[in-house]
Amino acid sequence: EDFYKSVKRRVEGIDNAEGKQKIIVELYDKFFKIAFPKMVERLGIVYTPVEVVDFIIHSVNDVLQKEFSKTLSDENVNILDPFTGTGTFITRLLQSGLISKEDLPRKYKYEIFANEIVLLAYYIAAVNIENTYHDIIGNEKYESFEGIALTDTFQINENDDKLISTSLHENSERVNKQKNTPIQVIIGNPPYSVGQKDFHDDAQNQVYPVLNQRIEKTYAAETTAFKKSLYDAYIKAFRWSSDRLDQSGGIIAFVSNGSWIDGQATDGFRKCLEQEFSDIYIFNLRGNQRTSGELSRREGGKIFGSGSRTPIAITLLVKNPSVKTKLNMDSNEYKASIHYHDIGDYLSREEKLKIVNDFKSFLDMPVIELQPNKQSDWISKRNNTFEKYIVFGDKKKNKNVVFNKYTAGVITNRETWVYSFSKNKLIEQVSSMLGFYNKEVEKYKKESKNQTDVKLESLISKDPKKIKWDQGLMDNASKCRKIKFENDSVRIGLYRPFFKQNLYFDKNLNWSRYQLPSILPTKNSKNFLICISGSGGTKDFSCVITDNIPDRQMQFNGQCFPLYYFEEQDKSTPSLFQNSEDKYVRKDGVSDFIIDRVRKQYGANNITKEDIFYYVYGILHSPDYRNTFANDLKKMLPRLPLVEDVRDFWAFSKAGRKLGDLHVNYEEVPPYENVKVSGTQHGQYEVTKMKFLAKDKKDTVIYNDYIKLENIPAKAYEYVVNGKSAIEWI
């Protein structure tokens, strides 16, 4: 009752179409977040500001006129919103005045289509579109909107006919009518979701074999990096729409996640857009809140509010076959014209929406013409000099590299279970989970003996307070494998920079350990790893050295380069130089290629592989190196330049060694003498969350209600790893 009263209060006095749309979107958005959070995550439900919707509709109309001498009002310009939500795009199209009143009945009845898979949204959209139409036309006779279908857009072109039930005969007819209609315009806001984050989430995305195969043969085939993000729902929407557009030409206009513009994993996606379209318009609205500090402030407000933390862009793609025929058809180097506008730094959400509203259309705003390089960088281009330097590592076994081996950090997929400050607590919680797991395996074993075709998933308990399942643990359980606790698996892990925890390092309870078992095979293994931020991140490049097991996200998608690696010794043929009792033989992580190259270049045979290891660490901290190659370091592994003078080589090597010693042994560094610590006399050391005196007063840390640390020098905050200083990580 209170809910309906609040709705009534909000809608009273709203007498304009734009206001009504805002109310519908806001109510629906909030309702879904509270009532169906899993559905919001799985389907990527985010609703679009009216200013953005209007900009897209007017841009489409202007570009249609420019490219095809047509308008949205013209006959046989068929329009589809494949992910209609509450129907905002179609209602604003009807209200835009771009369709004449004479053409509106024909358009409404035959030439506008919309799809929605969520039942509640489908009903709201249908009523919303129908009421809008009748408000404009003023007919007393009510005509339902037959262009809307209750269907999964991505499923339409799959071969298995998993559309809405055949019992919904009228709906099936609508889907078939839409399938058989050539589409010239596709507009909308595609869903935002790459898949469930967690085995327990129950938010797994639908699989589309035909669509996935198209992505594999196009975007993925042209991509040089990790391909998983190419199966994000919004990328699928671009692929589906590109294939759905009529062969005679047309326009796609979406507001979507904008990280594709500069993402490393989307280089193949960008390359395909260049090849498949004649003109590309991009309005970069920024707002990436997966950043921190100054970079986050520069990105500005989020267009979708709390609905999305990703950067947002409006993209308009033009497929005009007549333009393509004017180009050199003997060459495969057909490239689209790319028109780009960046909204700018430090703008609030409200300021951004006002700019969008004021521009009204792509053809009314200033743009720059982007010229992609050979790596399909459109903005933040790489430096050609970088390619001349020596590759750090190569999984394809290229021998002309700095390091023989490198690895990602450990991914546990059950952090709260296998990490802990307290060693005793870690042992207790892992033992408890394994005990519960073994009981579940025993239960399954007994049931499967008694009856055939017993499904493991239906039998086991998924109580998150007792166990964290993942596919690996499920596979073990299905094979009735019991797992015992191993004391030797309790290790020290570097969870985040300067932030160690006890870690249960075990193949059964860690999703992947990559090459780490060959780099730090035992508790007593002595080794050092230079850990760098991985490609595709939003934060500035950084690196840190450790002698512990690094977490994959200790740095964003981190990669680690070891001083040594270890191989299990074949005891039947012991080495003359190794104790036959030793289980492992130590090998050099630094390659023979680089030591030969360095010694030859400097004429210095006294240089060791360890000296080169620390030279690498020194170079990676060089501000000149980081600034000059900032774009390269975000998109690919580092490459190593060799300085001209041997004295500079030694300077970098010695500086790298000193830094390495500080970063590995930071807990043994003497306290800064001017820092004042007060309140320890109370003997109260328990802490829940440390905080600064204020955001801009970082010279004081409040440890708890009793203890304070004061006079921390500002310089302590200048050294940054993975977006934060050491103090802020702790």
XYZ file of C-alpha atoms in Angstrom:
730
model
C 0.000 0.000 0.000
C 2.828 2.395 0.915
C 4.543 1.592 -2.380
C 1.454 2.487 -4.424
C 0.946 5.681 -2.378
C 4.524 6.748 -3.108
C 3.998 6.042 -6.824
C 0.817 8.130 -6.801
C 2.636 11.037 -5.134
C 5.436 10.909 -7.689
C 3.250 10.822 -10.792
C 0.852 13.571 -9.678
C 1.352 16.685 -11.752
C 3.523 15.051 -14.421
C 1.912 16.137 -17.662
C 4.759 15.611 -20.155
C 5.895 12.516 -22.028
C 9.553 12.751 -20.966
C 8.582 12.915 -17.287
C 6.347 9.859 -17.593
C 9.176 7.866 -19.189
C 11.556 8.803 -16.358
C 9.047 7.635 -13.745
C 8.466 4.292 -15.493
C 12.200 3.657 -15.890
C 13.116 4.625 -12.314
C 10.330 2.618 -10.684
C 11.019 -0.433 -12.812
C 14.792 -0.179 -12.325
C 14.493 -0.023 -8.520
C 11.814 -2.701 -8.393
C 13.971 -5.164 -10.314
C 17.116 -4.510 -8.291
C 15.271 -5.298 -5.072
C 12.905 -8.039 -6.229
C 15.082 -9.960 -8.709
C 18.787 -9.165 -8.124
C 19.971 -12.420 -9.774
C 17.947 -11.719 -12.907
C 19.399 -8.195 -13.045
C 22.908 -9.683 -12.927
C 22.256 -12.485 -15.428
C 20.426 -10.377 -18.008
C 22.423 -7.212 -17.380
C 19.299 -5.120 -16.806
C 20.153 -1.400 -16.922
C 17.684 1.285 -18.035
C 18.581 4.190 -20.242
C 18.380 7.929 -19.472
C 15.871 9.647 -21.754
C 18.520 12.151 -22.946
C 20.593 9.271 -24.333
C 17.551 7.642 -25.961
C 16.614 10.902 -27.691
C 20.187 11.478 -28.878
C 20.286 8.012 -30.468
C 16.894 8.413 -32.206
C 17.748 11.847 -33.654
C 21.223 10.663 -34.702
C 19.730 7.708 -36.572
C 17.285 9.939 -38.399
C 20.019 12.447 -39.375
C 22.439 9.757 -40.564
C 19.663 7.962 -42.483
C 19.054 11.186 -44.406
C 22.773 11.787 -44.982
C 23.638 8.240 -46.096
C 20.437 6.886 -47.659
C 18.272 9.989 -48.320
C 15.578 8.454 -46.088
C 13.999 9.210 -42.709
C 12.521 7.132 -39.897
C 9.081 8.126 -41.166
C 9.587 6.654 -44.651
C 7.881 3.481 -45.811
C 9.918 0.258 -45.617
C 12.366 1.688 -43.093
C 11.823 -1.102 -40.567
C 12.984 -0.451 -37.005
C 13.871 -3.009 -34.300
C 14.654 -2.596 -30.588
C 15.943 -6.093 -29.703
C 16.199 -5.495 -25.920
C 13.306 -3.158 -25.274
C 13.037 -3.237 -21.459
C 10.173 -0.897 -20.604
C 9.867 0.250 -24.216
C 11.550 3.637 -23.714
C 13.258 3.678 -27.132
C 10.029 2.955 -29.027
C 7.910 5.342 -26.949
C 10.411 8.174 -27.399
C 10.553 7.380 -31.131
C 6.757 7.783 -31.326
C 6.946 11.008 -29.290
C 9.936 12.449 -31.182
C 7.947 14.042 -34.008
C 10.318 12.390 -36.485
C 7.466 10.159 -37.698
C 4.691 12.183 -39.273
C 1.150 11.727 -37.952
C 0.092 10.439 -41.375
C 2.813 7.743 -41.372
C 2.393 6.797 -37.711
C -0.452 4.220 -38.112
C 1.500 2.361 -40.826
C 4.689 2.513 -38.839
C 2.993 1.333 -35.628
C 1.233 -1.550 -37.354
C 3.880 -2.862 -39.751
C 7.347 -1.323 -39.406
C 8.322 -1.121 -35.710
C 9.432 -4.200 -33.776
C 10.583 -4.867 -30.218
C 11.690 -7.939 -28.254
C 11.747 -8.576 -24.519
C 12.402 -11.796 -22.589
C 11.412 -10.667 -19.055
C 7.655 -11.094 -18.708
C 7.004 -8.095 -16.443
C 9.073 -5.814 -18.703
C 7.232 -7.155 -21.755
C 3.835 -6.188 -20.318
C 5.019 -2.742 -19.189
C 6.620 -2.064 -22.594
C 3.496 -3.144 -24.501
C 1.177 -0.948 -22.413
C 3.674 1.922 -22.481
C 3.991 1.854 -26.311
C 0.245 1.392 -26.859
C -0.727 4.270 -24.537
C 1.847 6.552 -26.137
C 0.540 5.776 -29.615
C -3.085 6.413 -28.656
C -2.195 9.666 -26.854
C -0.677 10.922 -30.129
C -3.280 9.565 -32.576
C -6.293 10.222 -30.375
C -8.249 7.199 -31.723
C -11.086 5.948 -29.578
C -10.579 2.427 -30.921
C -7.762 0.735 -29.013
C -5.167 -1.009 -31.203
C -2.671 -3.343 -29.555
C 0.993 -3.121 -30.562
C 1.624 -6.318 -32.511
C 5.289 -5.556 -33.185
C 6.408 -6.632 -29.707
C 7.396 -10.265 -29.069
C 8.085 -12.120 -25.850
C 11.328 -13.772 -26.910
C 15.063 -14.045 -26.349
C 16.554 -12.057 -29.244
C 19.792 -14.048 -29.284
C 17.820 -17.287 -29.552
C 15.961 -16.227 -32.714
C 18.706 -17.288 -35.119
C 19.711 -20.461 -33.258
C 18.803 -23.771 -34.875
C 17.051 -25.489 -31.983
C 13.877 -23.353 -31.907
C 14.033 -22.690 -28.160
C 11.744 -19.707 -28.568
C 8.775 -19.033 -26.354
C 6.431 -22.003 -26.034
C 4.482 -22.975 -29.136
C 1.339 -22.739 -27.007
C 1.705 -18.957 -27.357
C 0.614 -19.118 -30.985
C 0.111 -15.386 -31.508
C 3.552 -14.629 -30.050
C 5.198 -17.197 -32.352
C 3.529 -15.523 -35.340
C 4.955 -12.180 -34.241
C 8.455 -13.659 -33.986
C 8.174 -15.231 -37.437
C 6.869 -12.000 -38.952
C 9.836 -10.140 -37.503
C 12.292 -12.804 -38.744
C 10.950 -12.432 -42.282
C 11.097 -8.633 -42.326
C 14.236 -6.871 -43.615
C 15.516 -4.568 -40.857
C 17.136 -1.231 -41.734
C 17.472 0.264 -38.220
C 18.415 -1.438 -34.935
C 18.456 0.719 -31.796
C 18.619 0.073 -28.078
C 20.539 -0.670 -24.925
C 21.999 -4.202 -25.032
C 22.289 -6.253 -21.832
C 25.485 -6.023 -19.775
C 26.664 -9.419 -18.570
C 29.594 -11.748 -19.254
C 28.414 -14.600 -17.007
C 27.994 -15.566 -13.394
C 30.761 -14.565 -10.995
C 30.367 -17.531 -8.719
C 29.266 -21.186 -8.847
C 26.697 -20.418 -6.118
C 25.272 -17.372 -7.919
C 22.719 -19.253 -10.031
C 23.132 -16.489 -12.597
C 24.594 -18.470 -15.449
C 24.122 -17.019 -18.903
C 22.237 -18.803 -21.672
C 24.537 -20.390 -24.266
C 23.999 -19.600 -27.974
C 26.090 -21.975 -30.136
C 25.353 -20.333 -33.518
C 25.972 -16.807 -32.233
C 29.095 -17.879 -30.316
C 30.442 -19.514 -33.467
C 29.960 -16.271 -35.387
C 31.935 -14.424 -32.695
C 34.614 -17.105 -32.800
C 34.997 -16.777 -36.580
C 35.044 -12.968 -36.587
C 35.891 -10.987 -33.444
C 37.790 -13.785 -31.668
C 39.694 -14.825 -34.808
C 41.080 -11.290 -35.127
C 41.838 -10.816 -31.415
C 45.392 -11.156 -30.110
C 44.537 -11.359 -26.396
C 42.295 -13.159 -23.888
C 38.974 -13.770 -25.660
C 36.444 -14.341 -22.844
C 35.212 -10.735 -22.778
C 34.182 -11.075 -26.454
C 31.282 -13.235 -25.249
C 29.903 -10.441 -23.063
C 26.215 -9.926 -23.842
C 26.732 -6.441 -25.272
C 29.368 -7.738 -27.738
C 26.940 -10.531 -28.687
C 24.372 -7.804 -29.362
C 26.714 -6.105 -31.833
C 27.435 -9.420 -33.590
C 23.767 -10.442 -33.738
C 22.681 -7.016 -34.995
C 25.469 -6.793 -37.588
C 24.283 -10.112 -39.034
C 20.600 -9.152 -38.773
C 20.880 -5.826 -40.621
C 19.439 -5.877 -44.137
C 21.992 -6.519 -46.900
C 20.882 -3.360 -48.703
C 22.286 -1.366 -45.797
C 21.192 0.228 -42.573
C 22.146 1.570 -39.159
C 22.823 0.101 -35.708
C 22.816 2.536 -32.768
C 23.463 1.303 -29.224
C 24.367 2.742 -25.861
C 26.627 0.156 -24.263
C 29.693 -0.655 -22.224
C 32.386 1.534 -23.796
C 35.479 -0.407 -22.719
C 35.636 -1.953 -26.226
C 36.956 1.358 -27.607
C 40.360 0.871 -25.997
C 40.303 -2.662 -24.554
C 43.149 -4.999 -25.461
C 40.844 -8.016 -25.760
C 38.559 -6.113 -28.156
C 41.171 -5.316 -30.812
C 39.612 -8.004 -33.056
C 36.144 -6.548 -32.438
C 37.363 -3.102 -33.537
C 39.077 -4.581 -36.591
C 35.862 -6.321 -37.683
C 33.822 -3.118 -37.239
C 36.290 -1.342 -39.531
C 35.798 -4.048 -42.162
C 32.022 -4.550 -41.879
C 30.814 -0.936 -41.794
C 31.318 2.170 -43.911
C 31.030 4.776 -41.122
C 31.363 4.511 -37.352
C 30.280 7.241 -34.925
C 31.357 7.068 -31.261
C 30.373 9.340 -28.377
C 32.563 8.337 -25.414
C 30.622 9.186 -22.240
C 33.370 7.777 -19.978
C 32.412 7.110 -16.312
C 34.674 4.112 -15.676
C 34.431 3.542 -11.927
C 36.577 0.421 -12.007
C 39.420 2.890 -11.575
C 40.585 4.753 -8.489
C 41.999 8.070 -7.322
C 42.627 10.848 -9.829
C 41.821 8.597 -12.809
C 38.389 7.848 -11.345
C 37.700 11.547 -10.786
C 38.700 12.337 -14.376
C 36.298 9.668 -15.679
C 33.444 11.554 -14.044
C 29.876 10.518 -13.280
C 28.192 7.284 -14.294
C 25.525 7.809 -16.963
C 23.489 4.906 -15.571
C 23.999 5.947 -11.945
C 24.533 2.868 -9.794
C 23.346 0.629 -12.668
C 26.801 0.219 -14.193
C 30.405 0.917 -13.158
C 31.773 0.440 -16.680
C 32.601 3.244 -19.113
C 29.662 4.022 -21.410
C 29.609 4.907 -25.102
C 26.994 5.652 -27.739
C 27.932 3.868 -30.963
C 26.316 4.307 -34.356
C 27.349 1.953 -37.162
C 26.499 2.586 -40.815
C 26.477 -0.159 -43.427
C 26.220 1.559 -46.793
C 27.119 -0.824 -49.654
C 27.269 2.041 -52.168
C 30.145 3.598 -50.208
C 32.043 0.315 -50.224
C 31.853 -0.001 -54.008
C 33.650 3.320 -54.403
C 36.730 1.918 -52.647
C 39.446 -0.266 -54.131
C 37.708 -3.638 -54.300
C 40.962 -5.402 -55.275
C 42.217 -4.839 -51.752
C 40.945 -6.338 -48.506
C 42.030 -3.168 -46.717
C 38.537 -1.714 -46.637
C 38.299 0.575 -43.628
C 35.377 2.502 -42.194
C 35.557 6.227 -41.477
C 35.597 6.577 -37.687
C 34.101 9.770 -36.184
C 34.891 10.204 -32.461
C 33.927 12.601 -29.676
C 35.143 12.338 -26.072
C 32.818 14.040 -23.571
C 35.773 15.249 -21.440
C 37.181 15.087 -17.905
C 35.717 15.680 -14.431
C 32.047 15.924 -15.465
C 29.177 14.875 -13.197
C 26.380 12.635 -14.451
C 24.051 15.636 -14.703
C 26.612 17.666 -16.688
C 27.113 14.768 -19.105
C 23.392 14.302 -19.679
C 23.014 18.056 -20.337
C 25.789 17.864 -22.966
C 24.100 14.864 -24.608
C 20.779 16.706 -24.598
C 22.293 19.921 -26.020
C 24.064 18.150 -28.892
C 20.887 16.300 -29.923
C 22.642 14.276 -32.689
C 26.017 13.020 -33.908
C 25.775 15.353 -36.905
C 25.442 18.383 -34.609
C 28.621 17.755 -32.619
C 32.338 18.256 -33.379
C 34.184 14.993 -34.059
C 37.741 13.928 -34.801
C 38.570 11.309 -37.414
C 40.403 8.347 -35.871
C 43.175 6.617 -37.810
C 43.700 3.093 -36.391
C 47.222 1.626 -36.355
C 48.117 -1.919 -37.416
C 47.259 -3.257 -33.925
C 43.728 -1.769 -34.276
C 44.336 0.804 -31.550
C 41.841 3.613 -32.084
C 42.831 5.792 -29.130
C 45.777 5.515 -26.681
C 48.000 4.199 -29.453
C 51.160 2.205 -28.844
C 54.679 3.562 -29.407
C 56.467 2.012 -32.421
C 59.821 2.156 -30.599
C 58.524 -0.331 -28.028
C 58.551 -3.135 -30.617
C 62.329 -2.814 -31.023
C 62.998 -3.873 -27.428
C 63.426 -7.411 -26.091
C 60.273 -9.398 -25.285
C 59.926 -10.318 -21.589
C 58.465 -13.761 -22.175
C 56.712 -15.831 -24.800
C 54.442 -18.845 -24.251
C 55.172 -19.923 -27.829
C 58.744 -20.823 -26.797
C 60.466 -17.975 -28.637
C 64.029 -18.164 -27.269
C 64.900 -14.480 -27.804
C 63.319 -13.412 -24.520
C 64.381 -12.074 -21.132
C 62.706 -14.809 -19.050
C 62.444 -18.538 -19.695
C 59.176 -18.852 -17.784
C 56.430 -16.647 -16.379
C 53.125 -17.252 -14.674
C 49.898 -15.696 -13.474
C 49.210 -15.538 -9.743
C 47.035 -18.062 -7.957
C 43.248 -17.891 -8.477
C 41.482 -19.561 -5.547
C 37.800 -18.780 -6.341
C 37.187 -19.256 -2.611
C 39.165 -16.468 -0.976
C 37.271 -16.359 2.322
C 37.974 -20.071 2.824
C 41.640 -20.353 1.841
C 43.065 -16.994 3.005
C 43.332 -15.840 6.622
C 45.529 -13.643 8.819
C 45.314 -16.369 11.467
C 47.080 -19.628 10.654
C 44.963 -21.499 13.215
C 41.737 -20.099 11.786
C 42.826 -21.055 8.258
C 43.542 -24.641 9.338
C 40.207 -24.791 11.151
C 38.077 -23.472 8.264
C 39.782 -25.554 5.540
C 39.572 -28.710 7.708
C 35.903 -27.994 8.372
C 35.102 -27.547 4.673
C 36.997 -30.686 3.650
C 35.246 -32.654 6.398
C 31.888 -31.487 5.066
C 32.950 -32.212 1.474
C 34.004 -35.769 2.326
C 30.647 -36.417 4.038
C 28.824 -35.194 0.928
C 30.980 -37.478 -1.246
C 30.166 -40.431 1.024
C 26.451 -39.589 0.821
C 26.623 -39.449 -2.995
C 28.606 -42.697 -3.136
C 25.946 -44.546 -1.117
C 23.045 -43.130 -3.123
C 24.653 -43.915 -6.484
C 25.153 -47.533 -5.364
C 21.487 -47.853 -4.439
C 20.078 -46.324 -7.604
C 21.270 -45.395 -11.076
C 21.135 -41.952 -12.641
C 21.638 -40.031 -9.384
C 22.456 -36.378 -10.112
C 25.245 -35.056 -7.878
C 23.930 -31.466 -8.062
C 20.534 -32.447 -6.680
C 22.001 -34.478 -3.815
C 24.750 -32.319 -2.319
C 24.280 -29.404 0.053
C 25.264 -25.968 -1.255
C 25.183 -24.278 2.158
C 27.709 -21.425 1.677
C 28.514 -21.443 5.402
C 29.826 -24.999 5.108
C 31.412 -25.235 1.659
C 32.304 -23.281 -1.463
C 31.746 -25.424 -4.537
C 33.288 -24.831 -7.929
C 33.493 -26.982 -11.048
C 36.789 -28.586 -9.985
C 35.414 -29.667 -6.613
C 32.223 -30.903 -8.293
C 34.306 -33.004 -10.695
C 36.203 -34.561 -7.778
C 32.956 -35.292 -5.948
C 31.378 -36.883 -9.032
C 34.359 -39.292 -9.117
C 33.895 -39.985 -5.363
C 37.372 -38.651 -4.587
C 37.923 -37.742 -0.967
C 40.373 -34.961 -0.112
C 42.501 -34.817 3.015
C 43.996 -31.777 4.697
C 47.736 -31.268 3.959
C 49.841 -29.291 6.444
C 52.420 -28.546 3.750
C 49.749 -26.657 1.775
C 49.605 -23.910 4.420
C 51.806 -21.217 2.899
C 52.250 -17.444 2.924
C 50.509 -15.599 0.098
C 50.803 -11.995 -1.065
C 47.092 -11.286 -1.427
C 47.520 -7.599 -2.300
C 50.657 -5.409 -2.398
C 52.315 -5.323 1.052
C 49.422 -7.399 2.399
C 50.404 -10.962 3.309
C 48.025 -13.642 4.526
C 48.173 -17.332 5.274
C 47.104 -19.264 2.174
C 45.983 -22.848 1.670
C 47.864 -23.536 -1.574
C 46.382 -26.723 -2.970
C 45.294 -27.907 -6.425
C 41.938 -29.181 -5.097
C 40.923 -25.931 -3.397
C 42.545 -23.411 -5.767
C 40.870 -22.856 -9.122
C 44.256 -22.527 -10.808
C 47.837 -22.320 -9.601
C 49.247 -21.872 -13.130
C 53.063 -22.334 -13.093
C 53.484 -21.437 -9.412
C 54.137 -25.023 -8.207
C 57.289 -25.022 -10.341
C 58.363 -21.588 -9.074
C 57.710 -21.927 -5.326
C 57.273 -25.721 -5.026
C 57.747 -26.062 -1.242
C 57.559 -24.016 1.946
C 61.338 -23.828 1.987
C 61.823 -22.779 -1.648
C 63.807 -19.550 -1.972
C 62.868 -17.454 -4.973
C 61.954 -13.950 -6.082
C 59.234 -12.948 -8.544
C 58.803 -9.597 -10.274
C 55.022 -9.198 -10.446
C 53.579 -6.722 -12.946
C 50.071 -5.495 -13.707
C 48.531 -7.472 -16.562
C 47.275 -6.090 -19.848
C 43.821 -4.570 -20.167
C 43.813 -2.803 -16.802
C 42.636 0.739 -16.161
C 45.273 1.688 -13.583
C 48.755 2.887 -14.431
C 51.425 0.206 -14.867
C 53.170 -0.893 -11.699
C 55.276 -3.756 -10.402
C 56.349 -5.258 -7.078
C 58.770 -8.016 -6.110
C 57.923 -10.838 -3.709
C 59.270 -14.100 -2.319
C 55.756 -15.354 -1.501
C 52.906 -16.805 -3.571
C 51.188 -13.906 -5.373
C 47.439 -13.755 -5.897
C 46.251 -13.279 -9.485
C 44.715 -9.925 -8.505
C 47.570 -8.801 -6.284
C 48.028 -6.674 -9.392
C 45.267 -6.496 -12.004
C 45.462 -9.818 -13.912
C 49.070 -9.955 -12.759
C 51.934 -11.773 -14.467
C 55.042 -12.844 -12.536
C 58.626 -13.335 -13.765
C 60.840 -15.479 -11.509
C 64.562 -15.399 -10.818
C 64.487 -19.227 -10.771
C 62.161 -22.106 -11.478
C 62.338 -25.726 -10.338
C 61.996 -29.089 -12.026
C 61.443 -32.410 -10.304
C 64.643 -34.417 -10.399
C 64.687 -37.778 -12.101
C 66.177 -39.842 -9.270
C 67.312 -42.575 -11.650
C 69.828 -40.149 -13.215
C 71.067 -37.786 -10.469
C 73.087 -34.752 -11.486
C 76.769 -34.572 -10.462
C 76.075 -31.142 -9.025
C 72.877 -31.886 -7.133
C 72.250 -33.811 -3.953
C 70.471 -36.984 -5.044
C 68.105 -36.576 -2.085
C 66.871 -33.241 -3.408
C 63.482 -33.520 -5.039
C 63.898 -30.439 -7.244
C 66.576 -29.095 -9.546
C 66.820 -25.290 -9.685
C 66.925 -23.668 -13.137
C 67.505 -20.052 -14.175
C 64.459 -17.933 -14.898
C 66.625 -15.396 -16.728
C 67.456 -16.684 -20.209
C 70.839 -17.550 -21.720
C 69.878 -15.322 -24.652
C 69.699 -12.167 -22.528
C 72.901 -12.836 -20.547
C 74.814 -13.382 -23.792
C 73.308 -10.249 -25.323
C 74.096 -8.092 -22.274
C 77.657 -9.328 -21.839
C 78.373 -8.871 -25.532
C 76.858 -5.368 -25.645
C 78.747 -4.100 -22.584
C 81.870 -6.241 -22.940
C 81.451 -7.271 -19.315
C 81.589 -10.966 -18.430
C 81.197 -10.183 -14.735
C 77.472 -9.406 -15.221
C 75.302 -12.215 -13.793
C 71.721 -13.263 -14.436
C 70.838 -11.918 -10.997
C 72.241 -8.514 -12.001
C 69.980 -8.582 -15.074
C 66.981 -9.582 -12.917
C 67.455 -6.473 -10.772
C 68.231 -4.314 -13.830
C 64.759 -5.326 -15.077
C 63.250 -4.240 -11.750
C 65.073 -0.912 -11.934
C 63.989 -0.200 -15.537
C 60.358 -1.047 -14.739
C 60.443 1.685 -12.075
C 61.884 4.316 -14.420
C 59.380 7.212 -14.774
C 60.711 7.874 -18.307
C 60.048 4.255 -19.310
C 56.577 4.185 -17.731
C 55.466 7.524 -19.194
C 56.848 6.958 -22.704
C 55.311 3.509 -23.022
C 52.203 3.931 -20.847
C 49.815 2.794 -23.621
C 52.007 -0.182 -24.570
C 52.287 -1.352 -20.952
C 48.492 -1.390 -20.591
C 48.071 -3.558 -23.694
C 50.963 -6.006 -23.704
C 53.826 -7.463 -21.692
C 56.783 -5.150 -21.060
C 59.789 -5.155 -23.380
C 63.296 -4.522 -22.132
C 65.513 -1.727 -23.478
C 69.268 -1.982 -22.888
C 70.806 1.386 -21.983
C 73.830 2.466 -24.017
C 76.370 2.947 -21.228
C 77.397 0.081 -18.930
C 77.533 2.574 -16.025
C 73.816 3.236 -16.510
C 73.202 -0.516 -16.612
C 74.863 -0.887 -13.188
C 72.997 2.138 -11.821
C 69.631 0.599 -12.762
C 70.674 -2.853 -11.518
C 71.849 -1.569 -8.126
C 68.766 0.636 -7.707
C 66.552 -2.346 -8.612
C 68.368 -4.517 -6.061
C 67.901 -1.920 -3.299
C 64.232 -1.522 -4.170
C 63.805 -5.303 -4.257
C 65.319 -5.619 -0.795
C 62.960 -2.932 0.571
C 59.887 -4.507 -1.013
C 60.612 -8.093 0.038
C 61.779 -7.188 3.560
C 59.452 -4.242 4.173
C 58.435 -5.596 7.586
C 62.025 -5.361 8.793
C 62.638 -1.762 7.717
C 63.188 0.506 10.778
C 60.174 2.726 11.590
C 60.255 6.299 10.331
C 61.663 8.168 13.309
C 59.270 11.167 13.286
C 56.046 9.126 13.285
C 54.234 9.418 16.611
C 52.252 6.425 17.900
C 49.890 7.144 20.799
C 47.356 5.139 22.799
C 49.246 1.839 23.034
C 49.325 2.101 26.845
C 45.679 0.959 26.911
C 46.680 -2.455 25.555
C 43.775 -2.401 23.084
C 45.082 -3.658 19.752
C 41.940 -5.042 18.124
C 41.114 -3.246 14.873
C 38.073 -3.490 12.618
C 38.880 -0.839 10.016
C 41.683 1.700 9.966
C 40.909 5.137 8.550
C 42.503 8.498 7.878
C 41.700 11.537 9.977
C 40.026 12.894 6.813
C 40.225 12.262 3.065
C 42.742 15.051 2.649
C 44.558 14.444 5.975
C 46.589 11.313 5.415
C 49.329 12.292 7.853
C 47.232 10.639 10.583
C 45.876 7.076 10.664
C 43.191 6.176 13.207
C 44.075 2.585 14.102
C 41.151 2.135 16.522
C 39.388 4.122 19.259
C 42.610 4.189 21.305
C 45.583 4.164 18.938
C 46.650 6.847 16.448
C 49.661 7.160 14.119
C 50.620 10.783 13.392
C 53.214 12.728 11.347
C 53.210 10.296 8.411
C 55.195 12.069 5.647
C 53.381 12.928 2.396
C 56.241 11.284 0.487
C 55.104 7.877 1.796
C 52.075 8.105 -0.498
C 54.058 8.757 -3.689
C 55.100 5.134 -4.295
C 52.044 3.464 -5.837
C 51.412 -0.204 -6.700
C 48.148 -1.272 -8.348
C 46.574 2.140 -7.800
C 47.391 2.617 -4.095
C 50.290 3.367 -1.796
C 51.537 0.678 0.582
C 49.839 2.405 3.553
C 46.491 2.511 1.751
C 46.745 -1.189 0.858
C 47.378 -2.088 4.479
